[in-house]
Amino acid sequence: MNKLSSRALLERLIGFATVSRDSNLELIVYIRDYLAALGVESELFYNAERTKASLFATMGPTDRGGIVLSGHTDVVPVEGQAWSVDPFRLTERDGRLYGRGTADMKGFIASALAAVPDFLAQPLTQPVHLAFSYDEEVGCLGVRPMLAQLSQRPHKPRLCLIGEPTGLKPVLGHKGKLAMRCHVKGAACHSAYAPYGVNAIEYAARLIGKLGEIGKQLAHADRHDTRFDPPFSTVQTGVIKGGRALNIVPAECEFDFEVRALPDFDAQTVADELHGYAQAELLPAMRAVQTDTDVRLQPLSAYPGLATAPESEAARLLAWLSGSSAFGTVAFGTEGGLFEQAGMPTVVCGPGSMDQGHKPDEYVTLDQLAGCDAMLLRLASYLRSPQTHDRSRTA
């Protein structure tokens, strides 16, 4: 099989419209067959409906941990965006490669696949693993079944590099997220007799106001972590629905809110405080009018934050691979906290910028793709022989 460039592989990957709501199996089968042609076997981890799968593959010795190169295969939708090119066909223009997922994050996957022959050409002292997931964009769902199995293995990976777009700058941290839906059940009546009903919208408004108060507390200066932007945990309400007509006291209202939490802050405490406020301050008054009124919180999605120590071997390895120890953080989330929870210290570094992610005319530059190729070639060289000099302290 002729060696394919990262650009050629990216062109093929962009052609698969793996929006999170749809299947990613055609792309996964393509990657599986590509690896098989190079003599690399893959494991697939399916969802319950077997319409989607994550892929895990190993190169090198299997009796030790090794390093994971991780990426997600799903992309966000393009509807309602003004694209000047076909989002699912790679377009090159002025040193940029356009298409949905070029930055977030099929560019990294393409570089990782292009590096496979280079990894196979080395007498690897540590294995290199590929871990490609589904449904990252809707709550980091697909990686979880894969990690549940990997964490139980006697030689689980020891380090993980997630190739989310950081401009190839080394990143050690990001916030976690908790998304919740609050259902408020009131009691309807004619608006002329409003005091005899329970206005679900008004009680929802009081709950949203409480979230605002919690947010202000979290923003207090003594809770700042200046590694992050903004430097505190945040709370915001993004969606609200309720009411049927102006002359009917609304019996139902629901709203969605999220917490973006610093890695050392438990986002669930926000939901717990809101629930406690509802139980103590709102439900007694609501049920004095109608006994079956209620306030209920429903989890939507969650993932943990990431805060890898700068002195860790994962951080030292990333510094060597990227050529920089100017570690940073990112505002967006990754699967990194889940890898960390599974016992695999994790760092983030990949081609492109999230400034282009999720937008029309998303792109990665050819220079960034080439830089990622070079970083992975350096990893192949790093793993080929017993370590000397400073590298001996990093893997």
Short mmCIF file of C-alpha atoms in Angstrom, two decimals:
data_model
loop_
_atom_site.label_atom_id
_atom_site.label_comp_id
_atom_site.label_asym_id
_atom_site.label_seq_id
_atom_site.Cartn_x
_atom_site.Cartn_y
_atom_site.Cartn_z
CA MET A 1 0.00 0.00 0.00
CA ASN A 2 1.42 3.38 -0.99
CA LYS A 3 1.89 5.83 1.89
CA LEU A 4 -0.89 8.40 1.91
CA SER A 5 -0.28 11.97 2.97
CA SER A 6 -2.26 13.61 5.75
CA ARG A 7 -3.82 15.90 3.16
CA ALA A 8 -5.01 12.96 1.05
CA LEU A 9 -6.40 11.23 4.13
CA LEU A 10 -8.10 14.42 5.30
CA GLU A 11 -9.77 14.75 1.92
CA ARG A 12 -11.21 11.25 2.33
CA LEU A 13 -12.30 11.83 5.94
CA ILE A 14 -14.07 15.11 5.15
CA GLY A 15 -16.12 13.24 2.54
CA PHE A 16 -17.86 11.33 5.33
CA ALA A 17 -20.65 13.55 6.73
CA THR A 18 -20.33 12.32 10.30
CA VAL A 19 -22.63 14.85 11.95
CA SER A 20 -23.34 13.64 15.50
CA ARG A 21 -27.00 12.90 14.76
CA ASP A 22 -25.95 10.47 11.98
CA SER A 23 -23.93 7.27 11.80
CA ASN A 24 -20.14 7.34 11.62
CA LEU A 25 -19.79 3.72 10.53
CA GLU A 26 -18.70 4.41 6.94
CA LEU A 27 -15.78 6.48 8.22
CA ILE A 28 -14.90 3.92 10.90
CA VAL A 29 -14.95 1.08 8.36
CA TYR A 30 -12.71 3.14 6.07
CA ILE A 31 -10.19 3.65 8.90
CA ARG A 32 -10.40 -0.01 9.91
CA ASP A 33 -9.71 -1.13 6.33
CA TYR A 34 -6.90 1.41 5.92
CA LEU A 35 -5.22 0.07 9.06
CA ALA A 36 -5.83 -3.55 8.08
CA ALA A 37 -4.07 -2.96 4.75
CA LEU A 38 -1.04 -1.89 6.79
CA GLY A 39 -1.29 -4.97 9.01
CA VAL A 40 -2.87 -3.24 12.02
CA GLU A 41 -5.92 -4.81 13.65
CA SER A 42 -8.71 -2.70 15.12
CA GLU A 43 -11.34 -3.17 17.81
CA LEU A 44 -14.74 -1.54 17.39
CA PHE A 45 -16.91 -0.44 20.30
CA TYR A 46 -20.51 0.00 19.11
CA ASN A 47 -23.38 1.97 20.55
CA ALA A 48 -26.48 0.04 21.65
CA GLU A 49 -28.14 0.42 18.23
CA ARG A 50 -24.90 -0.55 16.42
CA THR A 51 -25.25 2.54 14.25
CA LYS A 52 -22.03 4.12 15.53
CA ALA A 53 -18.68 2.86 16.74
CA SER A 54 -15.42 3.93 18.32
CA LEU A 55 -12.19 2.39 17.08
CA PHE A 56 -9.12 1.31 19.03
CA ALA A 57 -5.94 0.00 17.42
CA THR A 58 -2.41 -0.75 18.64
CA MET A 59 1.00 -0.67 16.98
CA GLY A 60 4.04 -2.10 18.71
CA PRO A 61 4.40 -4.31 21.80
CA THR A 62 1.24 -5.29 23.64
CA ASP A 63 2.77 -6.10 27.02
CA ARG A 64 3.14 -2.49 28.18
CA GLY A 65 1.11 0.71 28.34
CA GLY A 66 2.18 3.09 25.61
CA ILE A 67 0.70 6.31 24.30
CA VAL A 68 -2.80 6.97 22.95
CA LEU A 69 -3.45 9.34 20.05
CA SER A 70 -7.09 10.28 20.50
CA GLY A 71 -9.66 12.07 18.38
CA HIS A 72 -13.42 12.22 17.81
CA THR A 73 -14.94 11.43 14.43
CA ASP A 74 -18.21 13.35 14.74
CA VAL A 75 -18.73 16.93 13.59
CA VAL A 76 -21.33 19.61 14.23
CA PRO A 77 -24.13 20.40 11.74
CA VAL A 78 -23.81 22.85 8.86
CA GLU A 79 -27.48 23.82 8.49
CA GLY A 80 -28.12 27.54 8.78
CA GLN A 81 -24.50 28.42 8.05
CA ALA A 82 -23.39 30.37 4.98
CA TRP A 83 -20.68 28.15 3.51
CA SER A 84 -18.89 29.33 0.36
CA VAL A 85 -17.71 25.76 -0.38
CA ASP A 86 -19.20 22.27 -0.07
CA PRO A 87 -18.64 21.49 3.63
CA PHE A 88 -18.22 17.78 2.95
CA ARG A 89 -15.73 18.10 0.15
CA LEU A 90 -12.19 19.29 0.87
CA THR A 91 -11.37 22.59 -0.82
CA GLU A 92 -7.86 24.04 -0.92
CA ARG A 93 -7.44 27.79 -1.23
CA ASP A 94 -4.56 30.10 -0.29
CA GLY A 95 -2.83 27.56 1.94
CA ARG A 96 -6.04 26.58 3.72
CA LEU A 97 -8.02 23.34 3.61
CA TYR A 98 -11.75 24.00 3.98
CA GLY A 99 -14.43 21.55 5.09
CA ARG A 100 -16.49 20.57 8.10
CA GLY A 101 -14.19 18.95 10.62
CA THR A 102 -10.88 20.08 9.11
CA ALA A 103 -9.99 21.80 12.39
CA ASP A 104 -12.33 19.99 14.78
CA MET A 105 -10.82 17.47 14.48
CA LYS A 106 -10.30 15.31 11.41
CA GLY A 107 -7.05 17.12 10.64
CA PHE A 108 -5.41 15.43 13.62
CA ILE A 109 -6.95 12.06 12.77
CA ALA A 110 -5.58 12.37 9.22
CA SER A 111 -2.08 13.13 10.56
CA ALA A 112 -2.28 10.20 12.97
CA LEU A 113 -3.30 7.83 10.17
CA ALA A 114 -0.59 9.20 7.87
CA ALA A 115 1.97 8.48 10.61
CA VAL A 116 1.03 4.80 10.92
CA PRO A 117 3.63 3.58 8.37
CA ASP A 118 6.28 5.59 10.22
CA PHE A 119 5.31 4.00 13.53
CA LEU A 120 5.35 0.54 11.94
CA ALA A 121 8.81 1.16 10.48
CA GLN A 122 10.27 1.62 13.98
CA PRO A 123 11.29 -1.03 16.49
CA LEU A 124 8.88 0.57 18.97
CA THR A 125 9.84 0.32 22.61
CA GLN A 126 6.35 1.45 23.63
CA PRO A 127 3.09 0.89 21.78
CA VAL A 128 1.17 3.62 20.02
CA HIS A 129 -2.61 3.36 20.23
CA LEU A 130 -5.24 5.05 18.09
CA ALA A 131 -8.55 5.85 19.82
CA PHE A 132 -11.23 7.44 17.63
CA SER A 133 -14.64 8.04 19.20
CA TYR A 134 -18.17 9.04 18.22
CA ASP A 135 -20.59 11.58 19.74
CA GLU A 136 -18.01 13.78 21.43
CA GLU A 137 -19.88 16.88 20.30
CA VAL A 138 -23.05 15.86 22.17
CA GLY A 139 -21.57 15.04 25.56
CA CYS A 140 -18.45 12.89 25.10
CA LEU A 141 -20.66 9.81 24.83
CA GLY A 142 -18.88 7.39 22.53
CA VAL A 143 -15.53 7.32 24.31
CA ARG A 144 -17.02 6.08 27.58
CA PRO A 145 -17.70 2.41 26.67
CA MET A 146 -14.24 2.17 25.12
CA LEU A 147 -12.56 3.63 28.20
CA ALA A 148 -14.55 1.35 30.50
CA GLN A 149 -12.92 -1.65 28.82
CA LEU A 150 -9.44 -0.18 28.42
CA SER A 151 -9.25 0.78 32.09
CA GLN A 152 -9.73 -2.89 33.06
CA ARG A 153 -6.89 -4.23 30.94
CA PRO A 154 -3.59 -5.29 32.53
CA HIS A 155 -1.60 -3.02 30.22
CA LYS A 156 -3.83 -0.02 29.74
CA PRO A 157 -2.28 3.01 28.01
CA ARG A 158 -0.16 5.13 30.30
CA LEU A 159 -0.52 8.50 28.52
CA CYS A 160 -2.97 10.13 26.14
CA LEU A 161 -2.53 12.90 23.58
CA ILE A 162 -5.82 14.39 22.37
CA GLY A 163 -5.43 16.24 19.08
CA GLU A 164 -8.10 18.91 19.51
CA PRO A 165 -7.20 22.15 17.69
CA THR A 166 -4.79 24.19 19.81
CA GLY A 167 -2.62 25.67 17.05
CA LEU A 168 -0.12 22.95 18.05
CA LYS A 169 0.41 24.73 21.36
CA PRO A 170 0.71 22.47 24.42
CA VAL A 171 -2.43 22.46 26.58
CA LEU A 172 -2.78 20.88 30.01
CA GLY A 173 -6.25 21.94 31.09
CA HIS A 174 -9.83 22.87 30.38
CA LYS A 175 -13.05 23.31 32.31
CA GLY A 176 -15.63 20.61 32.86
CA LYS A 177 -19.29 20.90 31.96
CA LEU A 178 -22.64 19.95 33.46
CA ALA A 179 -25.80 20.48 31.40
CA MET A 180 -29.21 20.20 33.09
CA ARG A 181 -32.88 20.64 32.22
CA CYS A 182 -35.26 22.01 34.84
CA HIS A 183 -38.94 21.06 34.57
CA VAL A 184 -41.41 23.24 36.45
CA LYS A 185 -44.93 21.84 36.82
CA GLY A 186 -47.48 24.48 37.80
CA ALA A 187 -51.29 24.60 37.71
CA ALA A 188 -53.27 26.19 34.89
CA CYS A 189 -56.30 28.43 35.20
CA HIS A 190 -57.87 31.41 33.44
CA SER A 191 -55.57 34.40 33.70
CA ALA A 192 -58.42 36.42 35.24
CA TYR A 193 -58.03 34.15 38.27
CA ALA A 194 -54.24 34.04 38.24
CA PRO A 195 -53.83 33.81 42.06
CA TYR A 196 -55.73 30.49 41.96
CA GLY A 197 -53.18 28.92 39.62
CA VAL A 198 -49.42 28.23 39.86
CA ASN A 199 -47.53 30.11 37.15
CA ALA A 200 -44.77 27.78 36.00
CA ILE A 201 -43.01 30.52 34.04
CA GLU A 202 -42.83 32.83 37.04
CA TYR A 203 -41.41 30.09 39.24
CA ALA A 204 -38.94 29.15 36.50
CA ALA A 205 -37.88 32.80 36.41
CA ARG A 206 -37.15 32.69 40.13
CA LEU A 207 -35.05 29.56 39.62
CA ILE A 208 -33.14 31.23 36.79
CA GLY A 209 -32.59 34.22 39.04
CA LYS A 210 -31.16 31.88 41.67
CA LEU A 211 -28.73 30.51 39.09
CA GLY A 212 -27.64 34.07 38.41
CA GLU A 213 -26.92 34.57 42.12
CA ILE A 214 -24.89 31.35 42.20
CA GLY A 215 -22.97 32.53 39.15
CA LYS A 216 -22.06 35.79 40.89
CA GLN A 217 -20.76 33.84 43.89
CA LEU A 218 -18.60 31.67 41.64
CA ALA A 219 -17.15 34.78 39.99
CA HIS A 220 -15.85 36.15 43.29
CA ALA A 221 -12.14 36.96 43.16
CA ASP A 222 -11.15 34.39 45.77
CA ARG A 223 -12.46 31.61 43.48
CA HIS A 224 -10.39 32.62 40.43
CA ASP A 225 -7.89 30.43 38.62
CA THR A 226 -5.97 32.70 36.26
CA ARG A 227 -4.94 29.81 34.01
CA PHE A 228 -8.44 29.90 32.53
CA ASP A 229 -10.49 32.45 30.57
CA PRO A 230 -12.76 33.45 32.16
CA PRO A 231 -10.87 32.63 35.36
CA PHE A 232 -13.88 31.27 37.26
CA SER A 233 -16.68 28.73 36.91
CA THR A 234 -19.71 30.03 35.05
CA VAL A 235 -23.45 29.34 34.98
CA GLN A 236 -25.80 30.28 32.17
CA THR A 237 -29.34 29.50 31.00
CA GLY A 238 -29.54 28.89 27.27
CA VAL A 239 -33.05 27.63 26.42
CA ILE A 240 -36.50 28.23 27.93
CA LYS A 241 -39.95 26.99 26.87
CA GLY A 242 -43.34 27.53 28.45
CA GLY A 243 -46.89 28.79 28.14
CA ARG A 244 -49.68 28.28 25.62
CA ALA A 245 -51.65 31.53 25.55
CA LEU A 246 -51.53 34.89 27.29
CA ASN A 247 -54.90 34.34 28.98
CA ILE A 248 -53.89 30.97 30.50
CA VAL A 249 -51.73 30.70 33.61
CA PRO A 250 -48.97 28.39 32.33
CA ALA A 251 -48.87 24.93 33.83
CA GLU A 252 -45.51 23.92 32.33
CA CYS A 253 -42.14 25.54 31.84
CA GLU A 254 -38.70 24.08 31.27
CA PHE A 255 -35.28 25.58 30.81
CA ASP A 256 -31.78 24.29 30.12
CA PHE A 257 -28.74 25.55 31.95
CA GLU A 258 -25.07 24.67 32.02
CA VAL A 259 -22.15 24.97 34.38
CA ARG A 260 -18.63 25.40 32.97
CA ALA A 261 -16.57 24.38 35.97
CA LEU A 262 -12.94 24.86 36.88
CA PRO A 263 -11.29 21.44 37.23
CA ASP A 264 -11.29 21.59 41.04
CA PHE A 265 -14.96 22.62 41.30
CA ASP A 266 -17.79 20.07 41.44
CA ALA A 267 -20.45 21.38 39.05
CA GLN A 268 -23.08 19.16 40.66
CA THR A 269 -23.08 21.46 43.69
CA VAL A 270 -24.81 24.11 41.53
CA ALA A 271 -27.62 21.70 40.67
CA ASP A 272 -27.84 20.61 44.30
CA GLU A 273 -28.10 24.22 45.50
CA LEU A 274 -30.82 24.96 42.96
CA HIS A 275 -32.73 21.84 44.04
CA GLY A 276 -32.42 22.84 47.68
CA TYR A 277 -33.72 26.32 46.90
CA ALA A 278 -36.72 24.85 45.09
CA GLN A 279 -37.51 22.50 47.96
CA ALA A 280 -37.19 25.10 50.69
CA GLU A 281 -38.40 28.31 49.06
CA LEU A 282 -40.67 27.51 46.11
CA LEU A 283 -42.46 24.19 46.48
CA PRO A 284 -44.20 25.00 49.78
CA ALA A 285 -45.91 28.01 48.17
CA MET A 286 -46.65 26.12 44.96
CA ARG A 287 -48.17 23.14 46.76
CA ALA A 288 -50.25 25.34 49.01
CA VAL A 289 -52.23 26.09 45.83
CA GLN A 290 -51.94 22.73 44.02
CA THR A 291 -50.46 19.64 45.69
CA ASP A 292 -49.10 17.94 42.57
CA THR A 293 -46.93 20.86 41.43
CA ASP A 294 -43.22 20.10 41.20
CA VAL A 295 -39.70 21.17 40.22
CA ARG A 296 -37.56 18.44 38.70
CA LEU A 297 -33.96 18.49 37.46
CA GLN A 298 -32.90 16.24 34.58
CA PRO A 299 -29.23 15.67 33.67
CA LEU A 300 -28.49 16.19 29.97
CA SER A 301 -24.74 15.70 29.70
CA ALA A 302 -21.54 16.10 31.65
CA TYR A 303 -17.81 15.68 31.34
CA PRO A 304 -15.02 16.42 33.82
CA GLY A 305 -12.40 19.12 33.52
CA LEU A 306 -8.72 18.49 32.94
CA ALA A 307 -5.76 19.81 34.94
CA THR A 308 -2.59 17.87 34.18
CA ALA A 309 0.37 18.85 36.34
CA PRO A 310 3.17 20.69 34.48
CA GLU A 311 5.75 18.45 36.17
CA SER A 312 4.04 15.20 35.08
CA GLU A 313 5.63 12.87 32.55
CA ALA A 314 2.71 13.54 30.18
CA ALA A 315 3.45 17.27 30.28
CA ARG A 316 7.20 16.75 29.85
CA LEU A 317 6.62 14.52 26.84
CA LEU A 318 4.26 17.07 25.28
CA ALA A 319 6.82 19.82 25.81
CA TRP A 320 9.42 17.74 24.00
CA LEU A 321 7.08 16.84 21.13
CA SER A 322 5.72 20.34 20.65
CA GLY A 323 9.00 22.13 21.29
CA SER A 324 7.43 24.33 23.96
CA SER A 325 6.82 24.24 27.69
CA ALA A 326 4.57 27.32 27.54
CA PHE A 327 1.60 25.29 28.72
CA GLY A 328 -1.86 26.75 28.39
CA THR A 329 -5.55 25.94 28.79
CA VAL A 330 -8.50 26.05 26.39
CA ALA A 331 -12.05 27.27 26.90
CA PHE A 332 -13.68 24.32 25.14
CA GLY A 333 -14.03 20.83 26.56
CA THR A 334 -12.45 17.56 25.45
CA GLU A 335 -12.56 13.88 26.35
CA GLY A 336 -9.37 14.45 28.34
CA GLY A 337 -10.96 14.42 31.78
CA LEU A 338 -12.53 11.05 31.02
CA PHE A 339 -9.17 9.58 29.99
CA GLU A 340 -7.70 11.04 33.18
CA GLN A 341 -10.44 9.43 35.28
CA ALA A 342 -9.68 6.10 33.59
CA GLY A 343 -6.10 6.36 34.81
CA MET A 344 -4.46 7.77 31.68
CA PRO A 345 -2.80 11.18 32.24
CA THR A 346 -3.79 13.38 29.32
CA VAL A 347 -2.56 16.39 27.37
CA VAL A 348 -4.07 18.27 24.42
CA CYS A 349 -2.30 19.44 21.27
CA GLY A 350 -3.46 19.46 17.67
CA PRO A 351 -3.53 21.35 14.39
CA GLY A 352 -5.87 24.24 13.64
CA SER A 353 -7.79 26.60 15.85
CA MET A 354 -11.19 26.39 17.51
CA ASP A 355 -11.66 29.95 16.25
CA GLN A 356 -12.54 28.21 12.98
CA GLY A 357 -14.36 25.24 14.53
CA HIS A 358 -18.15 25.03 14.40
CA LYS A 359 -18.27 27.93 11.92
CA PRO A 360 -19.01 28.18 8.19
CA ASP A 361 -15.91 27.74 6.01
CA GLU A 362 -14.07 25.88 8.77
CA TYR A 363 -10.45 25.30 7.79
CA VAL A 364 -7.03 24.09 8.82
CA THR A 365 -3.90 25.49 7.23
CA LEU A 366 -1.46 23.33 5.32
CA ASP A 367 1.29 24.59 7.63
CA GLN A 368 -0.59 23.40 10.71
CA LEU A 369 -1.19 19.99 9.16
CA ALA A 370 2.49 19.71 8.26
CA GLY A 371 3.42 20.76 11.79
CA CYS A 372 1.27 17.99 13.23
CA ASP A 373 2.86 15.48 10.85
CA ALA A 374 6.28 16.58 12.10
CA MET A 375 5.21 16.26 15.75
CA LEU A 376 4.03 12.68 15.21
CA LEU A 377 7.20 11.80 13.31
CA ARG A 378 9.10 13.06 16.34
CA LEU A 379 6.99 10.77 18.52
CA ALA A 380 7.88 7.82 16.27
CA SER A 381 11.56 8.67 16.61
CA TYR A 382 11.18 9.10 20.36
CA LEU A 383 9.72 5.61 20.76
CA ARG A 384 12.16 3.77 18.54
CA SER A 385 15.11 3.30 20.88
CA PRO A 386 16.07 3.37 24.56
CA GLN A 387 15.75 6.93 25.77
CA THR A 388 18.79 9.01 26.56
CA HIS A 389 19.24 12.59 27.79
CA ASP A 390 16.12 14.41 29.07
CA ARG A 391 13.65 12.13 27.34
CA SER A 392 14.38 9.33 29.79
CA ARG A 393 12.38 11.21 32.37
CA THR A 394 9.24 11.55 30.27
CA ALA A 395 8.19 8.08 29.16
#
